[in-house]
Amino acid sequence: MVKTYHLELDGKSYEVGVENLNGTMAVTINGKTHTVDLVSLNGGGALSILLDGRSYDLEVKESEKGLSVFASGQHYGLLVEEEKLFRARQLSGAGKSTSKEKVVRAPMPGLVVKIEVAVGQDVHPGQGLLVMEAMKMENEIKAVGAGRVKEIKVAQRQPVEQNQILITLE
C-alpha cells in the first residue's frame, strides 16, 4: 500500500509516495520512482540510506514544522504532511502563511562558533549563515533559499538548543 505525503522544501512542493516492498522501499517523488534501502544506525534519527545505488548518511529529527534533516554538512527543514490532510487544509484555506519570513533553526544542540552574515545582508541559496559546533564537529548552517537577513537571534560562543531560532530571513 502506497502512503502519499505532501512535502515542502525551500518553497517548492513535492508529492511523495512511499511503498514498503519487503525490506526495501519504492519512493515516488513527483512521478519519478526511486529504490530506497533504509537502515537506522542508532535506533533513532541517524540513518543510512541507499538511494538508487548511492549511499547517504542522514540525521533526521522531528521539528516544530515537520522534519529537520542534516546531511552532507547541510541542514534542510522539511514540512511534511499526509496528502489527505494537506488537501483538506488547502480546501479549507487554513494554514496559509501571510508572512514571507523564513526562520533558520538549530538542527541540534550546540555552540555558535562563527556568524557569517550581518543584518540587512542579502543571502543566496547555499550561502553559509553561521557555523555551529556539535558533537565535536563544526557544521556550517547554510541558507536554503534567497532572502535578506532580518534578525540574528544568537551571538558567537552562545550555546543553543535544538530548534532554537538562529536567524530570521525576509
Short mmCIF file of N, CA, C and O in Angstrom, two decimals, residues 41-115:
data_model
loop_
_atom_site.label_atom_id
_atom_site.label_comp_id
_atom_site.label_asym_id
_atom_site.label_seq_id
_atom_site.Cartn_x
_atom_site.Cartn_y
_atom_site.Cartn_z
N LEU A 41 20.84 3.68 12.20
CA LEU A 41 22.17 3.40 12.74
C LEU A 41 22.19 3.33 14.26
O LEU A 41 23.06 2.71 14.84
N ASN A 42 21.25 4.01 14.90
CA ASN A 42 21.27 4.03 16.36
C ASN A 42 19.89 3.80 16.97
O ASN A 42 19.69 4.06 18.14
N GLY A 43 18.98 3.33 16.17
CA GLY A 43 17.62 3.14 16.65
C GLY A 43 16.86 4.44 16.77
O GLY A 43 15.72 4.47 17.20
N GLY A 44 17.49 5.54 16.37
CA GLY A 44 16.87 6.86 16.45
C GLY A 44 16.87 7.54 15.11
O GLY A 44 16.52 6.94 14.09
N GLY A 45 17.37 8.77 15.06
CA GLY A 45 17.31 9.56 13.84
C GLY A 45 18.51 9.44 12.93
O GLY A 45 18.52 10.01 11.85
N ALA A 46 19.55 8.72 13.34
CA ALA A 46 20.71 8.54 12.46
C ALA A 46 20.40 7.42 11.47
O ALA A 46 20.13 6.29 11.87
N LEU A 47 20.42 7.76 10.18
CA LEU A 47 20.02 6.80 9.16
C LEU A 47 21.09 6.67 8.09
O LEU A 47 21.78 7.63 7.76
N SER A 48 21.19 5.47 7.55
CA SER A 48 22.00 5.23 6.36
C SER A 48 21.02 4.85 5.26
O SER A 48 20.21 3.94 5.43
N ILE A 49 21.09 5.58 4.16
CA ILE A 49 20.14 5.38 3.07
C ILE A 49 20.89 5.03 1.80
O ILE A 49 21.88 5.69 1.45
N LEU A 50 20.42 3.99 1.13
CA LEU A 50 20.91 3.64 -0.19
C LEU A 50 19.82 4.06 -1.17
O LEU A 50 18.74 3.47 -1.21
N LEU A 51 20.07 5.13 -1.93
CA LEU A 51 19.08 5.71 -2.84
C LEU A 51 19.57 5.52 -4.27
O LEU A 51 20.59 6.11 -4.65
N ASP A 52 18.89 4.69 -5.01
CA ASP A 52 19.28 4.40 -6.41
C ASP A 52 20.74 4.01 -6.51
O ASP A 52 21.46 4.44 -7.41
N GLY A 53 21.23 3.23 -5.52
CA GLY A 53 22.60 2.73 -5.55
C GLY A 53 23.63 3.65 -4.93
O GLY A 53 24.81 3.28 -4.86
N ARG A 54 23.26 4.84 -4.47
CA ARG A 54 24.20 5.77 -3.82
C ARG A 54 23.88 5.83 -2.33
O ARG A 54 22.72 5.88 -1.94
N SER A 55 24.93 5.86 -1.52
CA SER A 55 24.78 5.83 -0.07
C SER A 55 24.82 7.24 0.52
O SER A 55 25.65 8.07 0.12
N TYR A 56 23.94 7.49 1.48
CA TYR A 56 23.89 8.77 2.19
C TYR A 56 23.69 8.50 3.68
O TYR A 56 22.97 7.58 4.05
N ASP A 57 24.32 9.31 4.52
CA ASP A 57 24.09 9.27 5.96
C ASP A 57 23.33 10.53 6.35
O ASP A 57 23.71 11.64 5.95
N LEU A 58 22.27 10.34 7.10
CA LEU A 58 21.41 11.46 7.48
C LEU A 58 21.17 11.45 8.98
O LEU A 58 21.20 10.40 9.62
N GLU A 59 20.90 12.61 9.53
CA GLU A 59 20.39 12.75 10.88
C GLU A 59 19.03 13.42 10.74
O GLU A 59 18.93 14.53 10.22
N VAL A 60 17.98 12.72 11.13
CA VAL A 60 16.61 13.21 10.96
C VAL A 60 15.96 13.36 12.32
O VAL A 60 16.00 12.44 13.14
N LYS A 61 15.39 14.53 12.55
CA LYS A 61 14.68 14.78 13.81
C LYS A 61 13.38 15.49 13.51
O LYS A 61 13.28 16.24 12.54
N GLU A 62 12.41 15.22 14.35
CA GLU A 62 11.16 15.96 14.23
C GLU A 62 11.40 17.38 14.68
O GLU A 62 12.14 17.62 15.63
N SER A 63 10.77 18.31 13.99
CA SER A 63 10.89 19.70 14.38
C SER A 63 9.49 20.28 14.54
O SER A 63 8.50 19.59 14.31
N GLU A 64 9.45 21.53 14.91
CA GLU A 64 8.16 22.18 15.15
C GLU A 64 7.27 22.14 13.91
O GLU A 64 6.06 21.99 14.00
N LYS A 65 7.87 22.25 12.72
CA LYS A 65 7.08 22.34 11.50
C LYS A 65 7.18 21.09 10.62
O LYS A 65 6.69 21.08 9.51
N GLY A 66 7.85 20.06 11.06
CA GLY A 66 7.98 18.86 10.22
C GLY A 66 9.21 18.07 10.58
O GLY A 66 9.30 17.52 11.66
N LEU A 67 10.17 18.04 9.66
CA LEU A 67 11.40 17.30 9.89
C LEU A 67 12.60 18.21 9.71
O LEU A 67 12.62 19.07 8.84
N SER A 68 13.60 17.97 10.53
CA SER A 68 14.87 18.63 10.42
C SER A 68 15.87 17.58 9.95
O SER A 68 16.07 16.58 10.62
N VAL A 69 16.46 17.78 8.78
CA VAL A 69 17.37 16.78 8.20
C VAL A 69 18.74 17.41 8.06
O VAL A 69 18.88 18.50 7.50
N PHE A 70 19.75 16.71 8.56
CA PHE A 70 21.13 17.17 8.46
C PHE A 70 21.88 16.14 7.62
O PHE A 70 21.96 14.96 7.98
N ALA A 71 22.39 16.55 6.46
CA ALA A 71 23.08 15.63 5.55
C ALA A 71 24.20 16.35 4.82
O ALA A 71 24.02 17.48 4.37
N SER A 72 25.33 15.72 4.71
CA SER A 72 26.48 16.25 3.97
C SER A 72 26.81 17.69 4.37
O SER A 72 27.09 18.54 3.53
N GLY A 73 26.75 17.96 5.66
CA GLY A 73 27.12 19.27 6.17
C GLY A 73 26.06 20.35 5.96
O GLY A 73 26.33 21.52 6.20
N GLN A 74 24.88 19.96 5.49
CA GLN A 74 23.83 20.95 5.27
C GLN A 74 22.58 20.59 6.05
O GLN A 74 22.30 19.41 6.26
N HIS A 75 21.83 21.60 6.42
CA HIS A 75 20.58 21.42 7.14
C HIS A 75 19.41 21.72 6.21
O HIS A 75 19.45 22.68 5.45
N TYR A 76 18.41 20.86 6.28
CA TYR A 76 17.20 21.05 5.48
C TYR A 76 16.00 20.99 6.41
O TYR A 76 15.86 20.06 7.19
N GLY A 77 15.15 21.98 6.33
CA GLY A 77 13.91 21.98 7.09
C GLY A 77 12.77 21.58 6.16
O GLY A 77 12.52 22.25 5.16
N LEU A 78 12.14 20.46 6.45
CA LEU A 78 11.09 19.93 5.58
C LEU A 78 9.74 20.03 6.28
O LEU A 78 9.61 19.65 7.43
N LEU A 79 8.77 20.53 5.55
CA LEU A 79 7.39 20.49 6.02
C LEU A 79 6.77 19.25 5.40
O LEU A 79 6.72 19.12 4.18
N VAL A 80 6.34 18.31 6.23
CA VAL A 80 5.80 17.04 5.74
C VAL A 80 4.39 16.89 6.29
O VAL A 80 4.14 17.09 7.47
N GLU A 81 3.48 16.52 5.40
CA GLU A 81 2.09 16.39 5.78
C GLU A 81 1.47 15.25 4.97
O GLU A 81 1.76 15.11 3.78
N GLU A 82 0.64 14.44 5.59
CA GLU A 82 -0.07 13.42 4.83
C GLU A 82 -0.90 14.11 3.76
O GLU A 82 -1.48 15.16 4.00
N GLU A 83 -0.93 13.49 2.58
CA GLU A 83 -1.60 14.11 1.44
C GLU A 83 -3.06 14.43 1.74
O GLU A 83 -3.55 15.50 1.37
N LYS A 84 -3.76 13.53 2.43
CA LYS A 84 -5.18 13.77 2.74
C LYS A 84 -5.33 15.03 3.59
O LYS A 84 -6.21 15.85 3.35
N LEU A 85 -4.47 15.18 4.61
CA LEU A 85 -4.55 16.35 5.47
C LEU A 85 -4.18 17.62 4.71
O LEU A 85 -4.78 18.68 4.91
N PHE A 86 -3.17 17.50 3.83
CA PHE A 86 -2.76 18.65 3.02
C PHE A 86 -3.91 19.12 2.14
O PHE A 86 -4.22 20.32 2.09
N ARG A 87 -4.57 18.17 1.45
CA ARG A 87 -5.69 18.54 0.57
C ARG A 87 -6.85 19.15 1.37
O ARG A 87 -7.45 20.12 0.94
N ALA A 88 -7.14 18.57 2.55
CA ALA A 88 -8.21 19.12 3.38
C ALA A 88 -7.88 20.54 3.83
O ALA A 88 -8.73 21.43 3.82
N ARG A 89 -6.62 20.77 4.19
CA ARG A 89 -6.20 22.11 4.62
C ARG A 89 -6.28 23.10 3.46
O ARG A 89 -6.72 24.24 3.62
N GLN A 90 -5.90 22.65 2.27
CA GLN A 90 -5.97 23.52 1.09
C GLN A 90 -7.42 23.90 0.79
O GLN A 90 -7.72 25.05 0.46
N LEU A 91 -8.32 22.90 0.88
CA LEU A 91 -9.73 23.16 0.59
C LEU A 91 -10.35 24.12 1.60
O LEU A 91 -11.19 24.94 1.27
N SER A 92 -9.90 24.00 2.86
CA SER A 92 -10.46 24.86 3.91
C SER A 92 -9.82 26.24 3.92
O SER A 92 -10.35 27.16 4.52
N GLY A 93 -8.66 26.38 3.27
CA GLY A 93 -7.97 27.66 3.26
C GLY A 93 -7.20 27.92 4.54
O GLY A 93 -6.64 28.98 4.72
N ALA A 94 -7.15 26.93 5.43
CA ALA A 94 -6.44 27.09 6.70
C ALA A 94 -4.94 26.95 6.49
O ALA A 94 -4.49 26.26 5.60
N GLY A 95 -4.19 27.58 7.36
CA GLY A 95 -2.74 27.38 7.39
C GLY A 95 -1.97 28.15 6.34
O GLY A 95 -0.79 27.94 6.17
N LYS A 96 -2.64 29.05 5.62
CA LYS A 96 -1.89 29.83 4.64
C LYS A 96 -1.04 30.86 5.36
O LYS A 96 -1.50 31.56 6.24
N SER A 97 0.18 30.92 4.97
CA SER A 97 1.10 31.86 5.59
C SER A 97 0.92 33.24 4.98
O SER A 97 0.78 33.39 3.78
N THR A 98 0.91 34.25 5.82
CA THR A 98 0.82 35.62 5.32
C THR A 98 2.17 36.30 5.39
O THR A 98 2.32 37.40 4.94
N SER A 99 3.15 35.62 5.91
CA SER A 99 4.46 36.19 6.08
C SER A 99 5.44 35.55 5.10
O SER A 99 5.37 34.39 4.79
N LYS A 100 6.36 36.37 4.61
CA LYS A 100 7.41 35.83 3.74
C LYS A 100 8.67 35.60 4.55
O LYS A 100 9.72 35.33 4.01
N GLU A 101 8.55 35.67 5.86
CA GLU A 101 9.66 35.50 6.76
C GLU A 101 10.09 34.04 6.80
O GLU A 101 9.26 33.15 6.84
N LYS A 102 11.40 33.79 6.76
CA LYS A 102 11.94 32.43 6.86
C LYS A 102 12.79 32.37 8.12
O LYS A 102 13.56 33.28 8.39
N VAL A 103 12.63 31.29 8.84
CA VAL A 103 13.34 31.15 10.11
C VAL A 103 14.35 30.02 9.97
O VAL A 103 14.04 28.94 9.49
N VAL A 104 15.58 30.28 10.39
CA VAL A 104 16.64 29.27 10.40
C VAL A 104 16.79 28.83 11.84
O VAL A 104 17.05 29.64 12.73
N ARG A 105 16.60 27.52 12.08
CA ARG A 105 16.67 26.97 13.43
C ARG A 105 17.88 26.07 13.60
O ARG A 105 18.38 25.51 12.63
N ALA A 106 18.29 25.88 14.83
CA ALA A 106 19.40 24.98 15.13
C ALA A 106 18.96 23.53 14.88
O ALA A 106 17.96 23.10 15.43
N PRO A 107 19.70 22.79 14.05
CA PRO A 107 19.31 21.40 13.78
C PRO A 107 19.58 20.48 14.95
O PRO A 107 19.05 19.38 15.01
N MET A 108 20.42 20.93 15.88
CA MET A 108 20.77 20.11 17.05
C MET A 108 21.34 21.05 18.12
O MET A 108 21.69 22.18 17.81
N PRO A 109 21.43 20.58 19.36
CA PRO A 109 22.07 21.42 20.37
C PRO A 109 23.55 21.62 20.03
O PRO A 109 24.17 20.73 19.46
N GLY A 110 24.08 22.76 20.37
CA GLY A 110 25.49 23.01 20.06
C GLY A 110 25.92 24.39 20.50
O GLY A 110 25.27 25.04 21.31
N LEU A 111 27.02 24.84 19.92
CA LEU A 111 27.62 26.13 20.24
C LEU A 111 27.82 26.91 18.95
O LEU A 111 28.37 26.37 17.98
N VAL A 112 27.37 28.16 18.93
CA VAL A 112 27.60 29.00 17.75
C VAL A 112 29.07 29.42 17.76
O VAL A 112 29.53 30.05 18.70
N VAL A 113 29.80 29.03 16.74
CA VAL A 113 31.23 29.31 16.65
C VAL A 113 31.48 30.60 15.88
O VAL A 113 32.30 31.42 16.27
N LYS A 114 30.74 30.77 14.78
CA LYS A 114 31.00 31.93 13.93
C LYS A 114 29.71 32.35 13.22
O LYS A 114 28.98 31.50 12.73
N ILE A 115 29.46 33.63 13.16
CA ILE A 115 28.33 34.15 12.40
C ILE A 115 28.90 34.77 11.13
O ILE A 115 29.78 35.62 11.18
#
